[in-house]
C-alpha atoms as a printed R data frame, in Angstrom:
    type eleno elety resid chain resno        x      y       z
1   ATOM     1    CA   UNK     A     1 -113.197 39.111 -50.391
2   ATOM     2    CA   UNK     A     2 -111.243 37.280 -47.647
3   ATOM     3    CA   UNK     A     3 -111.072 34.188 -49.687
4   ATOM     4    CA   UNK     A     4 -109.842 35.943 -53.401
5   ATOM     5    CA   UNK     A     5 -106.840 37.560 -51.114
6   ATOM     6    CA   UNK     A     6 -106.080 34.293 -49.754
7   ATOM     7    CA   UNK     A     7 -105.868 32.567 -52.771
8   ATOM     8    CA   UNK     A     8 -103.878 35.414 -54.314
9   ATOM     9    CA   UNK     A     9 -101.497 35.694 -50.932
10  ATOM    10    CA   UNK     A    10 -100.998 31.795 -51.595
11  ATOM    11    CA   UNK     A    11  -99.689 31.035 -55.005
12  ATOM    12    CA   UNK     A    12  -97.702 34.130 -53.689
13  ATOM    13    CA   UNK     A    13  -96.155 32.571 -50.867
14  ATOM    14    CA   UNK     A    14  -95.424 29.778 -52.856
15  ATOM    15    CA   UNK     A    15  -93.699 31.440 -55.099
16  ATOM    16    CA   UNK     A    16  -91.107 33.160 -53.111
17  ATOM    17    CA   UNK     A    17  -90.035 30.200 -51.105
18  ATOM    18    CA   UNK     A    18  -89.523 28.688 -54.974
19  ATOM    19    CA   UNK     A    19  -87.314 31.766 -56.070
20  ATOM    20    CA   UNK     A    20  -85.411 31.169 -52.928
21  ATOM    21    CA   UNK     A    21  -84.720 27.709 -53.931
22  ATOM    22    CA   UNK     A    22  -83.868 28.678 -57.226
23  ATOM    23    CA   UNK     A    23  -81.321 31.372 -56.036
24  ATOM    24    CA   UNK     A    24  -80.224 29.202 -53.521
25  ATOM    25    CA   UNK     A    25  -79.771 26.491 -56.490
26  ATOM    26    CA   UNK     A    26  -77.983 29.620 -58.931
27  ATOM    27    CA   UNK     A    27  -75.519 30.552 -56.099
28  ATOM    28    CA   UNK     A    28  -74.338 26.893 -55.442
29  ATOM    29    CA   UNK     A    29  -74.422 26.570 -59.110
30  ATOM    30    CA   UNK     A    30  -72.262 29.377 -59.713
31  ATOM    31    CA   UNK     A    31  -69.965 28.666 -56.764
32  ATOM    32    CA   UNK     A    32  -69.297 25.029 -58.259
33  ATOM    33    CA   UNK     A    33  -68.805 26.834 -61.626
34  ATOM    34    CA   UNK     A    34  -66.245 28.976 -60.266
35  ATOM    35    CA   UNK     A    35  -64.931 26.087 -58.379
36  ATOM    36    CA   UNK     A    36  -64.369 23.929 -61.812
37  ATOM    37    CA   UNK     A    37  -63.188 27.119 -63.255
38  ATOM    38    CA   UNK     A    38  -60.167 28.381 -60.515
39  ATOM    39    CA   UNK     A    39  -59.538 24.256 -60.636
40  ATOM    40    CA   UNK     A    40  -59.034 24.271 -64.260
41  ATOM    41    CA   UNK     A    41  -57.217 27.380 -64.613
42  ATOM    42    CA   UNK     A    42  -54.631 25.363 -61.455
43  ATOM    43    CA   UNK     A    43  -54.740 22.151 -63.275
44  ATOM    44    CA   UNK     A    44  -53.872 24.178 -66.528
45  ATOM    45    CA   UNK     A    45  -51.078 25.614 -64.638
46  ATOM    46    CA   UNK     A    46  -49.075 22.882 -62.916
47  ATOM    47    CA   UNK     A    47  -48.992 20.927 -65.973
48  ATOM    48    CA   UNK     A    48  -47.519 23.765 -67.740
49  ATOM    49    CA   UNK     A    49  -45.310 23.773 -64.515
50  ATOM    50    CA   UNK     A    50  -44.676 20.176 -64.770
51  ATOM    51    CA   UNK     A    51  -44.160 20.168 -68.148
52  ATOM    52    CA   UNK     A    52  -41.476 22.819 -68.183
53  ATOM    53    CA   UNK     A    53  -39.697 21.277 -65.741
54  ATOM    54    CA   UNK     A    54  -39.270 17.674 -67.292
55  ATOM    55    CA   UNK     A    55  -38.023 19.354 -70.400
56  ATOM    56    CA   UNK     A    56  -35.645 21.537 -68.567
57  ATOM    57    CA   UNK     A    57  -34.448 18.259 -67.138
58  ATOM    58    CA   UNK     A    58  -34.488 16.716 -70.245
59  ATOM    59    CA   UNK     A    59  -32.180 19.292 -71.917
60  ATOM    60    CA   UNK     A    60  -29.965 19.766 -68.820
61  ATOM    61    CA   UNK     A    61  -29.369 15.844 -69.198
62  ATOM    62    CA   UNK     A    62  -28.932 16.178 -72.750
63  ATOM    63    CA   UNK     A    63  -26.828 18.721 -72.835
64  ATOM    64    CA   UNK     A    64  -24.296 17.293 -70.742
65  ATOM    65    CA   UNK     A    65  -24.141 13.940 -72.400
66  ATOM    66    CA   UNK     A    66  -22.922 16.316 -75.307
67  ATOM    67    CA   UNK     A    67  -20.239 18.033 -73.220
68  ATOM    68    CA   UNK     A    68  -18.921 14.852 -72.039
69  ATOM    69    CA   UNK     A    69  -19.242 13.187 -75.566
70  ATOM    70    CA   UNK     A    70  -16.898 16.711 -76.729
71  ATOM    71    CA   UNK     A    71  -14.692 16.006 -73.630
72  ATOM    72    CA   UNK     A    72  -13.944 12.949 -74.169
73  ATOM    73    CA   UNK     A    73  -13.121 13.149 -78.141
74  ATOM    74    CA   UNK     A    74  -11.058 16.593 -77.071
75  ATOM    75    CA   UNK     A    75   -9.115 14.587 -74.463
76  ATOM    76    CA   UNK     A    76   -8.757 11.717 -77.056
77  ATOM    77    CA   UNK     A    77   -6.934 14.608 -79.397
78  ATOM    78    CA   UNK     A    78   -4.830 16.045 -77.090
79  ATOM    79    CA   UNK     A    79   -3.678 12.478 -76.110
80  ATOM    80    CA   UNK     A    80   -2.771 11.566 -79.433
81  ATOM    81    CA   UNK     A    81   -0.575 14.923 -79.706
82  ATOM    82    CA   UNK     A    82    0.766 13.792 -76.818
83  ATOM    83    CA   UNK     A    83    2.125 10.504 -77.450
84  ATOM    84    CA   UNK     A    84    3.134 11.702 -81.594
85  ATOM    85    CA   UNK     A    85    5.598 14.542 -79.500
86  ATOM    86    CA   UNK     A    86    6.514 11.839 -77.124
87  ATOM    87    CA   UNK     A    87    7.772  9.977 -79.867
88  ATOM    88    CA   UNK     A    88    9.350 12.510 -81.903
89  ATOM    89    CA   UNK     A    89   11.488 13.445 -79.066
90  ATOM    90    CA   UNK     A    90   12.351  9.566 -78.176
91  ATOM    91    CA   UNK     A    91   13.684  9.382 -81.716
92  ATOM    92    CA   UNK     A    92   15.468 12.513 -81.677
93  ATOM    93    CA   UNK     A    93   17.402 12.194 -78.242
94  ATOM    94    CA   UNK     A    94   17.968  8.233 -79.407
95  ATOM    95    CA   UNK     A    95   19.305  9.836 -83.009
96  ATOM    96    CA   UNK     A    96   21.072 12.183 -80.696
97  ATOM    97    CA   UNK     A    97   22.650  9.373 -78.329
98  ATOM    98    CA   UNK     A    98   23.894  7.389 -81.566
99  ATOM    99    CA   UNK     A    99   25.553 10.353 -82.904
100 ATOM   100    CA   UNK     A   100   26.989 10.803 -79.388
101 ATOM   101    CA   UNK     A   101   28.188  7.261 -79.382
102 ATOM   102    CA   UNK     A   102   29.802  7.388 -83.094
103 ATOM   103    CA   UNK     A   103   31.702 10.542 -81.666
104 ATOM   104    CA   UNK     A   104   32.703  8.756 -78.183
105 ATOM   105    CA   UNK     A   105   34.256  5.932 -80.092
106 ATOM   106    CA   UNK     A   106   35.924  7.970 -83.118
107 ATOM   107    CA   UNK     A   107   37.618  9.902 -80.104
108 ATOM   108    CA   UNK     A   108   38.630  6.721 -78.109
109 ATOM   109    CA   UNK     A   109   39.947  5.496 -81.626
110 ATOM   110    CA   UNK     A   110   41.760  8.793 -81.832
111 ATOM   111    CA   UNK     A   111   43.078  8.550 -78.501
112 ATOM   112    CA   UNK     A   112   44.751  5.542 -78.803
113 ATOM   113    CA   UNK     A   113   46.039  6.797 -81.989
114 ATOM   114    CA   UNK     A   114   47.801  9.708 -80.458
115 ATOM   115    CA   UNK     A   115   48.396  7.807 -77.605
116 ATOM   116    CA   UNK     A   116   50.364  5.535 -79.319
117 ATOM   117    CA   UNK     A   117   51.712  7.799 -81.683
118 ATOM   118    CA   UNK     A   118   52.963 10.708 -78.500
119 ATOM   119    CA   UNK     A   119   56.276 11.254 -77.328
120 ATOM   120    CA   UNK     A   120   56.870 12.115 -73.674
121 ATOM   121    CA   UNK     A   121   57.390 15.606 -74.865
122 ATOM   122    CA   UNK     A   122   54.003 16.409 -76.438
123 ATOM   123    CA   UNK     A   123   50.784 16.652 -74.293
124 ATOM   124    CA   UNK     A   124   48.427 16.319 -76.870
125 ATOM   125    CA   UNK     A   125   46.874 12.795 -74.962
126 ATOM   126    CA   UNK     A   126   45.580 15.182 -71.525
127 ATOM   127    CA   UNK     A   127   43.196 17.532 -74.321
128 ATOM   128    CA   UNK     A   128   41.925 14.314 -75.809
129 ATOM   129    CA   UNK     A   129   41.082 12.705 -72.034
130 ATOM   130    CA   UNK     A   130   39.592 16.207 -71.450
131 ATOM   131    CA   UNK     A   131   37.817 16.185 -74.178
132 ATOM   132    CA   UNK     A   132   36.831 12.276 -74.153
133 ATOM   133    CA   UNK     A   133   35.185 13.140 -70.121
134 ATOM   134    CA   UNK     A   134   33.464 16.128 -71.529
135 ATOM   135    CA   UNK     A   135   31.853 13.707 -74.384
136 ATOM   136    CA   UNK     A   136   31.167 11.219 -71.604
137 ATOM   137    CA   UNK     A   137   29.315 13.525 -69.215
138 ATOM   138    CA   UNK     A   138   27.449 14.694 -71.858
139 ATOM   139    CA   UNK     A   139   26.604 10.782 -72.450
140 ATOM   140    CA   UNK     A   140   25.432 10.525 -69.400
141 ATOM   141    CA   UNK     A   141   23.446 13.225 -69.310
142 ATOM   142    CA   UNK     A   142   21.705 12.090 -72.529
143 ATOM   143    CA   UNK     A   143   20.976  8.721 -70.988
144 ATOM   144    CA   UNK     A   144   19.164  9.942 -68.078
145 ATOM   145    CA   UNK     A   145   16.708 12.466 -69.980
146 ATOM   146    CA   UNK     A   146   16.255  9.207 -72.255
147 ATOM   147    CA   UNK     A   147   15.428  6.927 -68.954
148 ATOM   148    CA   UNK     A   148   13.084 10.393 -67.956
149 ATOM   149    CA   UNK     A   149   11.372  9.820 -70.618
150 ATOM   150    CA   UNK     A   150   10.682  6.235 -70.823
């Protein structure tokens, strides 16, 4: 009897130290799979991560090359408004300053006129001078907004 219980105890003890092994084996096994798994599952992540963040880029980029391309045609529009009102009002105090000028010289015409025409009893001459320096300053006046300008 000694011999069948040593034969029995030894494919026994064989077998544990093989079910060891093999849950030794299934718990490095299963750490590796969780290992691959948690790794993935980061990987997945950052690129997601990564990924997000070169598009925000690329939109934040894109988006202001659109601002600046608006900008610019905006600044483009209000400069052409500019320089049509710059010219409107070049022509109009020039029109203005030939009018002026016309005036100016059909009162220095009438001045001599009445100048030549006055007794020493009338002083009709003193309200044309009067008149003739208010024309003048207002000349002058015109010529300076018109030098202002250009």
């Amino acid at each position: 009897m000694s011999t069948q219980i040593e034969t029995k105890l030894a494919p026994n003890a064989t077998v544990a130290p093989q079910r060891s092994v093999k849950a030794a084996k299934s718990v490095k096994s299963s750490k590796v799979s969780y290992l691959i798994f948690f790794s993935s599952w980061f990987l997945l992540i950052a690129t997601g991560v990564l990924g997000t963040m070169i598009y925000t880029e690329h939109l934040r980029t894109q988006l202001s090359t659109q601002l600046a391309a608006q900008t610019e045609q905006q600044l483009q529009a209000m400069q052409e408004q500019y320089q049509q009102q710059l010219e409107q009002l070049k022509t109009s105090v020039t029109a203005d300053l030939s009018n002026l000028h016309t005036k100016v010289d059909s009162f220095n015409e009438l001045l001599a006129f009445t100048k030549d025409s006055a007794n020493s009893k009338t002083d009709n001459s003193n309200q044309l001078y009067t008149q003739l320096a208010e024309v003048k300053k207002k000349l002058d006046e015109l010529k300076q907004n018109l030098d202002v300008l250009k």
